[in-house]
mmCIF file of C-alpha atoms in Angstrom:
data_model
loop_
_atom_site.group_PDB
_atom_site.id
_atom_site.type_symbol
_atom_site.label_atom_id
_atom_site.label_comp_id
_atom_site.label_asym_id
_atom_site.label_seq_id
_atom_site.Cartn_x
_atom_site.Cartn_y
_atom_site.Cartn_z
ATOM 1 C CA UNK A 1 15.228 18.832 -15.347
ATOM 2 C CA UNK A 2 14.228 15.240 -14.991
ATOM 3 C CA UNK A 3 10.627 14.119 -15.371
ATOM 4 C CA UNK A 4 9.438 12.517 -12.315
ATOM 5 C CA UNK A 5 8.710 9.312 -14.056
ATOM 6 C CA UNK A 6 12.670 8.935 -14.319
ATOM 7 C CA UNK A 7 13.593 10.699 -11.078
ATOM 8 C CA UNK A 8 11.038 7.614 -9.137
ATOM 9 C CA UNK A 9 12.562 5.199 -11.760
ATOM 10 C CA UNK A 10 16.445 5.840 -10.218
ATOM 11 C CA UNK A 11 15.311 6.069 -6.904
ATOM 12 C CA UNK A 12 13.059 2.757 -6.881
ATOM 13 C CA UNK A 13 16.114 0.905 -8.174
ATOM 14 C CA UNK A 14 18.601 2.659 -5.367
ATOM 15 C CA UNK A 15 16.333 1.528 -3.007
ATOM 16 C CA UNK A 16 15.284 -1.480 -3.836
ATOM 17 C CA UNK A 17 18.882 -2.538 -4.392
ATOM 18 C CA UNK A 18 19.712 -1.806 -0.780
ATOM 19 C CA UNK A 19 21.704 1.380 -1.588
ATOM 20 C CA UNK A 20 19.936 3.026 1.948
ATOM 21 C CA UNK A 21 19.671 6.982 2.498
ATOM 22 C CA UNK A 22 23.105 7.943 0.820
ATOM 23 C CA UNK A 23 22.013 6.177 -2.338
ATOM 24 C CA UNK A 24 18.351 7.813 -1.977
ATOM 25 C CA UNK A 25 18.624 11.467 -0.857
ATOM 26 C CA UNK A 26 19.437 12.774 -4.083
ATOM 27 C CA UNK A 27 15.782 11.937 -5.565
ATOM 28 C CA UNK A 28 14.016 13.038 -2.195
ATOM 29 C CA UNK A 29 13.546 15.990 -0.150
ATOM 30 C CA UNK A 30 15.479 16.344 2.633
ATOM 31 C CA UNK A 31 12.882 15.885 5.101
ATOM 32 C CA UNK A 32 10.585 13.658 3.190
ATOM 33 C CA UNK A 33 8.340 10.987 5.355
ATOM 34 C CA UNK A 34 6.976 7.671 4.924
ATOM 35 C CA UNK A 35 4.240 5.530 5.718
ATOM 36 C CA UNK A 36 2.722 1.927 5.560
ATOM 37 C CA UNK A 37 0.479 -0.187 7.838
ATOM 38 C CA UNK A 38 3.073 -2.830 8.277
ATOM 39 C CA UNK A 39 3.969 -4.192 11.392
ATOM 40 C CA UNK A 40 7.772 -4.419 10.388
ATOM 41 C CA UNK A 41 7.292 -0.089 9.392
ATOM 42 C CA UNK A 42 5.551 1.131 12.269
ATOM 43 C CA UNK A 43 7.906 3.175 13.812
ATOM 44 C CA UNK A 44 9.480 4.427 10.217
ATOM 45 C CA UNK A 45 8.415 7.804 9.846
ATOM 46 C CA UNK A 46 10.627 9.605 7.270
ATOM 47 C CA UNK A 47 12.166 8.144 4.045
ATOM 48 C CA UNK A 48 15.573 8.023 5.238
ATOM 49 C CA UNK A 49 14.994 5.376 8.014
ATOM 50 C CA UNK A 50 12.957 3.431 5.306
ATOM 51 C CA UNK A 51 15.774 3.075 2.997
ATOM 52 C CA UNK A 52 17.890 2.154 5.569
ATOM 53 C CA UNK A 53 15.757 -0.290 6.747
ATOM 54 C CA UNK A 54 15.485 -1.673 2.987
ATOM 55 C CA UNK A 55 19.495 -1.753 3.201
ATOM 56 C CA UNK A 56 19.278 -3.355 5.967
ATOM 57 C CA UNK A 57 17.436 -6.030 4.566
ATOM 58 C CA UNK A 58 20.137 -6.800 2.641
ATOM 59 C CA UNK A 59 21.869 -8.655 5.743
ATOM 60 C CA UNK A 60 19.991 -11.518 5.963
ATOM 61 C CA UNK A 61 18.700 -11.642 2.648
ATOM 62 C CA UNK A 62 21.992 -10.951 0.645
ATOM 63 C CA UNK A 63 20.097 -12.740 -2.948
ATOM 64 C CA UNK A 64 17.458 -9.987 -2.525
ATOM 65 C CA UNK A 65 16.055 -8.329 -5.610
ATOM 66 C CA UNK A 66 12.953 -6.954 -7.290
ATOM 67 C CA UNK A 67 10.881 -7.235 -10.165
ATOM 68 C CA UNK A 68 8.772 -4.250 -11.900
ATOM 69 C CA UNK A 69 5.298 -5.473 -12.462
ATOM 70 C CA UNK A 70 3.853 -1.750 -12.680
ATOM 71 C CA UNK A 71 5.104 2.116 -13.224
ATOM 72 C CA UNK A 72 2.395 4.619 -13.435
ATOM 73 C CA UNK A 73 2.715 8.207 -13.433
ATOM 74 C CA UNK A 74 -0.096 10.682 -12.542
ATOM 75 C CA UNK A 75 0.846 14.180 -13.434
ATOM 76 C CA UNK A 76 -2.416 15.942 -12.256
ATOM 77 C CA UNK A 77 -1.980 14.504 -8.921
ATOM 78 C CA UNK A 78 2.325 14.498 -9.033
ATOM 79 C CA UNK A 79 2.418 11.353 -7.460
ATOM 80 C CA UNK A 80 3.851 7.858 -8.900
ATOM 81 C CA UNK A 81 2.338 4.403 -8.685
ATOM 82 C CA UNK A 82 5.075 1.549 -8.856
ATOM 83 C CA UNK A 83 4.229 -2.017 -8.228
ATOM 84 C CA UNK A 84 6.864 -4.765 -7.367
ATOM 85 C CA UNK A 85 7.737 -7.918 -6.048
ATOM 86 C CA UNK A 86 10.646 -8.118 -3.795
ATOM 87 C CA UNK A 87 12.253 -11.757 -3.505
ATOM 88 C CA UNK A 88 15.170 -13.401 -1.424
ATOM 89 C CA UNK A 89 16.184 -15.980 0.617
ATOM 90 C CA UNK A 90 17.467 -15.639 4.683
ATOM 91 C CA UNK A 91 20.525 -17.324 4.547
ATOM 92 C CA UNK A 92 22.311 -14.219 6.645
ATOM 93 C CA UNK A 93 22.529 -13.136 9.443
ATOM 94 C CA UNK A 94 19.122 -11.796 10.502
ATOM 95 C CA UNK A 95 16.186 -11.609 13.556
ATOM 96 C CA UNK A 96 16.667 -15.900 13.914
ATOM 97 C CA UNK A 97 18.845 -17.753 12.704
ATOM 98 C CA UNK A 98 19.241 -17.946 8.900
ATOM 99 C CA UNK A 99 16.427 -20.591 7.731
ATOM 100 C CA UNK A 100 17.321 -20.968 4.419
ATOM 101 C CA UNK A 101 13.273 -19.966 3.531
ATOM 102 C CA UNK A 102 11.867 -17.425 0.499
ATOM 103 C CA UNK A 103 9.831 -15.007 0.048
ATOM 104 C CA UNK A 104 8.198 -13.501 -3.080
ATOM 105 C CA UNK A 105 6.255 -10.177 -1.743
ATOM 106 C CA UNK A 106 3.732 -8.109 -3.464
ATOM 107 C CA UNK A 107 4.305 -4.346 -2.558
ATOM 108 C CA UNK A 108 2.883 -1.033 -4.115
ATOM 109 C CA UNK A 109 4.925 2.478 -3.134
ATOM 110 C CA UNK A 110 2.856 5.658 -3.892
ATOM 111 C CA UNK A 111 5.357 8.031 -4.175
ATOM 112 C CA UNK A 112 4.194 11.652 -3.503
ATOM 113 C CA UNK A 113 6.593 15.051 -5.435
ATOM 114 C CA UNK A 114 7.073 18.045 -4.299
ATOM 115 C CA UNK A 115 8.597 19.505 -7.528
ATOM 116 C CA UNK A 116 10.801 16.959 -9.084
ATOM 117 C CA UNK A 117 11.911 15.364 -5.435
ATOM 118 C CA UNK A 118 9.955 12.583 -3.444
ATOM 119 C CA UNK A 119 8.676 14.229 -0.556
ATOM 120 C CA UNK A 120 6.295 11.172 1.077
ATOM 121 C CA UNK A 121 6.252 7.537 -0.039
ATOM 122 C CA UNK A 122 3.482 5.203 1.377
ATOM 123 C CA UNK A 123 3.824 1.442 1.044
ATOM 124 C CA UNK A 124 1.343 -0.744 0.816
ATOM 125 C CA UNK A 125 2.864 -4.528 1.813
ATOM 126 C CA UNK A 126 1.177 -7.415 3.579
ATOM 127 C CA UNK A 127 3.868 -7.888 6.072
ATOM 128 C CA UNK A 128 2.572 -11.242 7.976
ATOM 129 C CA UNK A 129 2.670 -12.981 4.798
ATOM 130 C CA UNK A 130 6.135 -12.331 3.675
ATOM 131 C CA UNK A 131 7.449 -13.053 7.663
ATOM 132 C CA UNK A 132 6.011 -16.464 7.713
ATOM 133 C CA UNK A 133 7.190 -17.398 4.428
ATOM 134 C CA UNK A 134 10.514 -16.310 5.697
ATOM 135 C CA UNK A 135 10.121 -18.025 8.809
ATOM 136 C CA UNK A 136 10.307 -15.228 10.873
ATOM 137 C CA UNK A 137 6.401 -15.371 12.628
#
């Protein structure tokens, strides 16, 4: 059986690699849910329409990718503490027309296990700041 620390480790990279709920289910539970006080997020409710949404992503910023800053496992509680930055450029096709801006975004996911399977992830993500580097607000 994997540890938890590994099964968050696969499923941080599927996600954040825009591999969306085909590339994620394996590491969650079927009907595992999601939250984050983003404006972007506030209708995503389960962990399936978030890593589609990170896929989605992908469209207009096809140079995305992220960088580990922080992996912290908490065994008493079952939960896992990851800390990233997520970078790329819109140069896609996306909600305006691509304007060839970056972001670099701090983000933390607290990912919650119900036996060795993600069943909640929270993000915590400044959303306003990342959109108006991007151009997008």
């Amino acid at each position: 059986m994997a540890t938890i620390t590994a099964t968050a480790k696969e499923f941080f990279d599927a996600c954040e690699t825009g591999k969306g709920w085909e590339g994620c289910k394996s590491y969650c539970t079927a009907d595992a849910t999601f939250s984050a006080q983003a404006e972007p997020l506030a209708d995503v409710k389960t962990l399936a329409q978030y890593t589609d949404w990170m896929k989605d992503l992908f469209g207009p910023l096809p140079n995305g990718s992220y960088e580990i800053k922080s992996f912290a496992t908490d065994a008493q509680r079952n939960n896992l503490t990851a800390y990233g930055i997520f970078s790329g450029t819109h140069t896609g096709p996306g909600p305006v027309p691509p304007t060839g801006k970056s972001t670099r975004s701090d983000y933390v996911y607290v990912m919650q296990f119900t036996g060795d399977k993600i069943s909640h992830l929270t993000k915590i993500w400044h959303s306003g700041l990342a959109l108006k580097e991007l151009g997008w607000a």
